Coordinates of N, CA, C and O in Angstrom, one line a residue:
X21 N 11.2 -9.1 57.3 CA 12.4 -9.3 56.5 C 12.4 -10.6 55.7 O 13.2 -10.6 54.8
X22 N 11.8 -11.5 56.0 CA 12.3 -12.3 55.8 C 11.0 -12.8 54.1 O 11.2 -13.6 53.2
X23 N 10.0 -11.7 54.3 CA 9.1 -11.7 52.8 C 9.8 -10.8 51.7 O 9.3 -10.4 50.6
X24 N 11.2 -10.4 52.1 CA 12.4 -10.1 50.7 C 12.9 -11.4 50.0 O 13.1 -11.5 48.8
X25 N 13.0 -12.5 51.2 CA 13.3 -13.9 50.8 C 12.9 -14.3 49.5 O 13.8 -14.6 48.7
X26 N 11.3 -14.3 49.1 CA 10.4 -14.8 48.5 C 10.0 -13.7 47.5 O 9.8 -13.9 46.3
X27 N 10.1 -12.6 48.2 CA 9.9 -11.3 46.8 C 11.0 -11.0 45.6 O 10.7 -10.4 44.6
X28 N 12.2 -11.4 45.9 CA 13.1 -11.0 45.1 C 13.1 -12.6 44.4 O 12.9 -12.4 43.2
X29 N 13.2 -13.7 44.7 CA 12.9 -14.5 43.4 C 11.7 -14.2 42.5 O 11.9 -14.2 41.3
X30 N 10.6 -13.9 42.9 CA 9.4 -13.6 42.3 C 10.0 -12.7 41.2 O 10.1 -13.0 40.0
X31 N 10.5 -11.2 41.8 CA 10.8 -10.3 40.8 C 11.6 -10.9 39.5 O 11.4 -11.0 38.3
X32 N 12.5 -11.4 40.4 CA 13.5 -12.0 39.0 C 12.8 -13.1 37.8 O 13.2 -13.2 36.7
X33 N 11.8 -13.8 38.6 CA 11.5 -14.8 37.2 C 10.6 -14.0 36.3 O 10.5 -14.2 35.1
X34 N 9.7 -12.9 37.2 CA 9.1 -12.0 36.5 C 9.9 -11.1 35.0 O 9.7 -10.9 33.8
X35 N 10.8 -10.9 35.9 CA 12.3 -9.6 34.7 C 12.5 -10.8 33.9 O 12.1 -10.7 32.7
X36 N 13.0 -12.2 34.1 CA 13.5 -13.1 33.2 C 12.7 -13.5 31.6 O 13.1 -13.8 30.4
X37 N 11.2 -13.2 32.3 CA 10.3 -14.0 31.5 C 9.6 -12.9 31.2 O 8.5 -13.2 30.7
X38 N 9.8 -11.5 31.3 CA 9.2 -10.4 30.7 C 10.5 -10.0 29.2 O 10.3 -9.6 28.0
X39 N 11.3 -10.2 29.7 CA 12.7 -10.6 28.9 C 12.3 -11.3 27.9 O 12.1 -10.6 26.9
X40 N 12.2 -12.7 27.8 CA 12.0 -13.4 27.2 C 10.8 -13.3 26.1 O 10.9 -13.8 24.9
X41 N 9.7 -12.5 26.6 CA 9.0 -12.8 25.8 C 9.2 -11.3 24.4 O 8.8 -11.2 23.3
X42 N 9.8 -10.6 25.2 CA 10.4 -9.5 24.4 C 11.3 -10.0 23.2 O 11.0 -9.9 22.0
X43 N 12.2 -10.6 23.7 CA 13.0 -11.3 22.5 C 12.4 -12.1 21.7 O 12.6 -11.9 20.5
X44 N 11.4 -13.2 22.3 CA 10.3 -13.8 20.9 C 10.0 -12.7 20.1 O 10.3 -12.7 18.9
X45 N 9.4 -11.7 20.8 CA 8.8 -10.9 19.5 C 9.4 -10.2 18.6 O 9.0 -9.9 17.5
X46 N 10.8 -9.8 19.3 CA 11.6 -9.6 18.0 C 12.2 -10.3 16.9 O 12.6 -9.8 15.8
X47 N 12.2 -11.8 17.3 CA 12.9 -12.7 16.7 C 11.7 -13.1 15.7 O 12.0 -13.5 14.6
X48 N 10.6 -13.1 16.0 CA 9.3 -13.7 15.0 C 8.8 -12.2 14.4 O 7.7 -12.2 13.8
X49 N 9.6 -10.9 14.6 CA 9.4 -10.0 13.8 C 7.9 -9.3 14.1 O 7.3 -8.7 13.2
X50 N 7.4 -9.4 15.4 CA 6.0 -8.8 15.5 C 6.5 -6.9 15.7 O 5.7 -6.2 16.3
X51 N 7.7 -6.4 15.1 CA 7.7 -5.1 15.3 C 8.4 -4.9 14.0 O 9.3 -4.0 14.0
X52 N 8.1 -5.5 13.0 CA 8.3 -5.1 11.6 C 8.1 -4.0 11.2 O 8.9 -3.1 11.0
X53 N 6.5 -4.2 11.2 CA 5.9 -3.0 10.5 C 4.8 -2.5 11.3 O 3.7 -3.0 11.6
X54 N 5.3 -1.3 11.7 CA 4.5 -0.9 13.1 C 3.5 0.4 12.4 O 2.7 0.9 13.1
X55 N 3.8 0.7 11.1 CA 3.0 1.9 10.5 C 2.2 1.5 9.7 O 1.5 2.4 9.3
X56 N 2.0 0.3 9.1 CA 1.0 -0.5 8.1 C 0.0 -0.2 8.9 O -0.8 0.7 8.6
X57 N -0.3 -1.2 10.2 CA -1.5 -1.6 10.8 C -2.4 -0.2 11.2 O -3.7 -0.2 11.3
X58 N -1.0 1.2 11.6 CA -2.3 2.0 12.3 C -2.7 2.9 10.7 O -3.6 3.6 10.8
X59 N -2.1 2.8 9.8 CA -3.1 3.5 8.5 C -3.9 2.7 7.5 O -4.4 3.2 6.5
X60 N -3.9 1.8 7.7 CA -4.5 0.6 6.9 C -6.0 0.7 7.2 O -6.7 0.2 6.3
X61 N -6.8 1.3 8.5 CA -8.0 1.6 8.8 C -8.3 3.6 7.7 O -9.3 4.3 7.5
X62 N -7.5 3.6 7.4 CA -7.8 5.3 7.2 C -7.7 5.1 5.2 O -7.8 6.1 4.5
X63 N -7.6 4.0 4.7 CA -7.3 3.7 3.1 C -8.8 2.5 2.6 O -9.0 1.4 3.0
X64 N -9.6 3.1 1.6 CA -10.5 2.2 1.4 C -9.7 0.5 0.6 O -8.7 0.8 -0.1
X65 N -10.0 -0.4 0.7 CA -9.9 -1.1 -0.3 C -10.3 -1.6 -1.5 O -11.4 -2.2 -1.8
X66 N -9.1 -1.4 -2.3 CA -9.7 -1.3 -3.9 C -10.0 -2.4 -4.5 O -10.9 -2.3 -5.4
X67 N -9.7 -3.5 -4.4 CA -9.8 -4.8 -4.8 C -11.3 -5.4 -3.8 O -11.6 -5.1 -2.6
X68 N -11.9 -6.1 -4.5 CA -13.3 -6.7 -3.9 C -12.9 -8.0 -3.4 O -12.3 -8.8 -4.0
X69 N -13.3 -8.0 -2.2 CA -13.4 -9.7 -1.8 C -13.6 -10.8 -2.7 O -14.3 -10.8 -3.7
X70 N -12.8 -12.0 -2.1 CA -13.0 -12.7 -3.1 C -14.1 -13.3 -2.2 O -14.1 -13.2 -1.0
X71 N -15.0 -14.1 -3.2 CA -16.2 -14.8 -2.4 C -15.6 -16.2 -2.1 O -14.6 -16.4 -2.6
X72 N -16.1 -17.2 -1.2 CA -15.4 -18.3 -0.6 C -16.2 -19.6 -2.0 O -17.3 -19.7 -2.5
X73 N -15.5 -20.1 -2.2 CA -16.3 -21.1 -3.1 C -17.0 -22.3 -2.6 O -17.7 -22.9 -3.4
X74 N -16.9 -22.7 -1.6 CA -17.7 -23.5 -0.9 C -18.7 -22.9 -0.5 O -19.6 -23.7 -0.8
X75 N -19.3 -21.6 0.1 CA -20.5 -20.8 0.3 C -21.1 -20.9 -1.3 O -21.9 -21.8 -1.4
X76 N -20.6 -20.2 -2.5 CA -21.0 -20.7 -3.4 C -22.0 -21.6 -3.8 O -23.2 -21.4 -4.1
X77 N -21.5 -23.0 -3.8 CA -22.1 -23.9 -3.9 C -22.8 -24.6 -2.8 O -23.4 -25.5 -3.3
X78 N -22.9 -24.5 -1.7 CA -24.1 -24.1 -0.8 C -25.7 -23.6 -1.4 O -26.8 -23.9 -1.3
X79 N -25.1 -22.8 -2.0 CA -26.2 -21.1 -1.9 C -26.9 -21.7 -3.6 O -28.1 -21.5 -4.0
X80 N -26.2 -22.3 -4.3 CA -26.7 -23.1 -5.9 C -27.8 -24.0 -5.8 O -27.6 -24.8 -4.9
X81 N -29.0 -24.2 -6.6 CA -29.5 -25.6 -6.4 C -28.6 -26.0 -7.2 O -27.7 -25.4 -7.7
X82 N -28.8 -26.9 -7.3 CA -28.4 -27.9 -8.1 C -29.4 -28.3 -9.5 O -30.5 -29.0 -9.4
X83 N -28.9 -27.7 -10.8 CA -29.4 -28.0 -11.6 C -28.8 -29.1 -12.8 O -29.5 -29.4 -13.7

């Protein structure tokens, strides 16, 4: 009986801070856009990468 003592705080900071982190995520908007990310693999991309311009000039001698 007396490991209810110790289990029921446990549960609660558990519910508090499962809580919590729920509310971050709505509040920083991580459930915006929940249909972009899973069709965004099934659409080619039409625009080409842009190349990094520091690799660039790496990759140049120098003339």
């Amino acid at each position: 009986m007396s490991i209810i003592y110790v289990l029921i705080p446990i549960a609660l900071l558990l519910v508090f801070i499962a809580v919590a982190v729920f509310f971050w995520a709505v509040k920083s908007n991580q459930f915006e856009d929940l249909e972009r990310h899973g069709s965004s693999i099934l659409f080619d991309d039409d625009l080409p990468k842009k190349e990094n311009k520091t690799q660039n000039h790496i990759d140049k001698p120098n003339e």
